[in-house]
């Protein structure tokens, strides 16, 4: 049984990809799959969650009760999930995990308010005790206009891995809307030398001095997992995504 936690910056397409991947799993593999929504601020979901944090509280509830704005409420909501994690995990699908092949977890778009804070880390660590857990980190292809964008989003995913201590697999979402194909291909192709991207980056001063170091770090942190490009709208790359998730727990190498 695999628990796949989907994360990424706001608007990267987590919920849409989960909905598309869920349908693909049910149609192609007849997999017993559950979806968990941990975003209390979600207004519309494209899937029917087995467990919905909004059944415990909504972002609006938190704002009203604690007199907070949206950002403060997301932080408080993460703390509330962590404080009540045993109660949350006592519900389906976690109360009966042997009945499921996969559990897909949708997280709030406010990455810094959930994943990168202590409360969010605690939630994911508790999830990891329930089964093989992997973090699917989405890089929004539609906002990568230049090499600097690609480097920044890639290294943010690396920081997520450092923070959580869990396997993080990179996914280039919204591939059908990609703006800078060459920069993204350098991330997808594990054998590509990303240091060559420096020649295409207009950098001066301190940035020019640091970028080569960043690119070297990108090369090192690509590690064993290649990035895959997916389009939830076109249902492209979902098979590659599925293999990538399972490679995290397989000693057999590249399953493709």
PDB file of N, CA, C and O in Angstrom, residues 47 57 77 83 88 99 145 174-175:
ATOM      1  N   UNK A  47     -12.874  15.590  -7.212  1.00  0.00           N
ATOM      2  CA  UNK A  47     -12.959  14.182  -6.828  1.00  0.00           C
ATOM      3  C   UNK A  47     -13.828  14.089  -5.563  1.00  0.00           C
ATOM      4  O   UNK A  47     -14.087  15.088  -4.881  1.00  0.00           O
ATOM      5  N   UNK A  57     -13.256  20.826  10.195  1.00  0.00           N
ATOM      6  CA  UNK A  57     -13.330  22.286  10.203  1.00  0.00           C
ATOM      7  C   UNK A  57     -12.978  22.812   8.815  1.00  0.00           C
ATOM      8  O   UNK A  57     -12.328  22.129   8.029  1.00  0.00           O
ATOM      9  N   UNK A  77      -4.755  26.175  10.882  1.00  0.00           N
ATOM     10  CA  UNK A  77      -5.407  24.940  10.443  1.00  0.00           C
ATOM     11  C   UNK A  77      -4.420  23.778  10.439  1.00  0.00           C
ATOM     12  O   UNK A  77      -4.761  22.657  10.842  1.00  0.00           O
ATOM     13  N   UNK A  83      -2.621  18.654  15.889  1.00  0.00           N
ATOM     14  CA  UNK A  83      -3.104  18.413  17.253  1.00  0.00           C
ATOM     15  C   UNK A  83      -4.136  17.288  17.299  1.00  0.00           C
ATOM     16  O   UNK A  83      -4.255  16.589  18.311  1.00  0.00           O
ATOM     17  N   UNK A  88      -7.997  12.223  13.244  1.00  0.00           N
ATOM     18  CA  UNK A  88      -8.108  12.234  11.781  1.00  0.00           C
ATOM     19  C   UNK A  88      -7.761  10.863  11.210  1.00  0.00           C
ATOM     20  O   UNK A  88      -8.467  10.331  10.348  1.00  0.00           O
ATOM     21  N   UNK A  99      -7.508  -2.449   3.094  1.00  0.00           N
ATOM     22  CA  UNK A  99      -8.530  -2.490   2.052  1.00  0.00           C
ATOM     23  C   UNK A  99      -8.173  -1.647   0.833  1.00  0.00           C
ATOM     24  O   UNK A  99      -8.894  -1.643  -0.158  1.00  0.00           O
ATOM     25  N   UNK A 145       9.070  30.551 -17.052  1.00  0.00           N
ATOM     26  CA  UNK A 145       9.333  31.354 -18.242  1.00  0.00           C
ATOM     27  C   UNK A 145      10.813  31.434 -18.570  1.00  0.00           C
ATOM     28  O   UNK A 145      11.190  31.782 -19.684  1.00  0.00           O
ATOM     29  N   UNK A 174       0.998  20.467 -15.725  1.00  0.00           N
ATOM     30  CA  UNK A 174       0.512  21.359 -16.789  1.00  0.00           C
ATOM     31  C   UNK A 174       1.465  21.391 -17.985  1.00  0.00           C
ATOM     32  O   UNK A 174       1.761  22.450 -18.536  1.00  0.00           O
ATOM     33  N   UNK A 175       1.954  20.207 -18.379  1.00  0.00           N
ATOM     34  CA  UNK A 175       2.911  20.133 -19.478  1.00  0.00           C
ATOM     35  C   UNK A 175       2.336  20.699 -20.773  1.00  0.00           C
ATOM     36  O   UNK A 175       3.086  21.175 -21.642  1.00  0.00           O
TER      37      UNK A 175
END
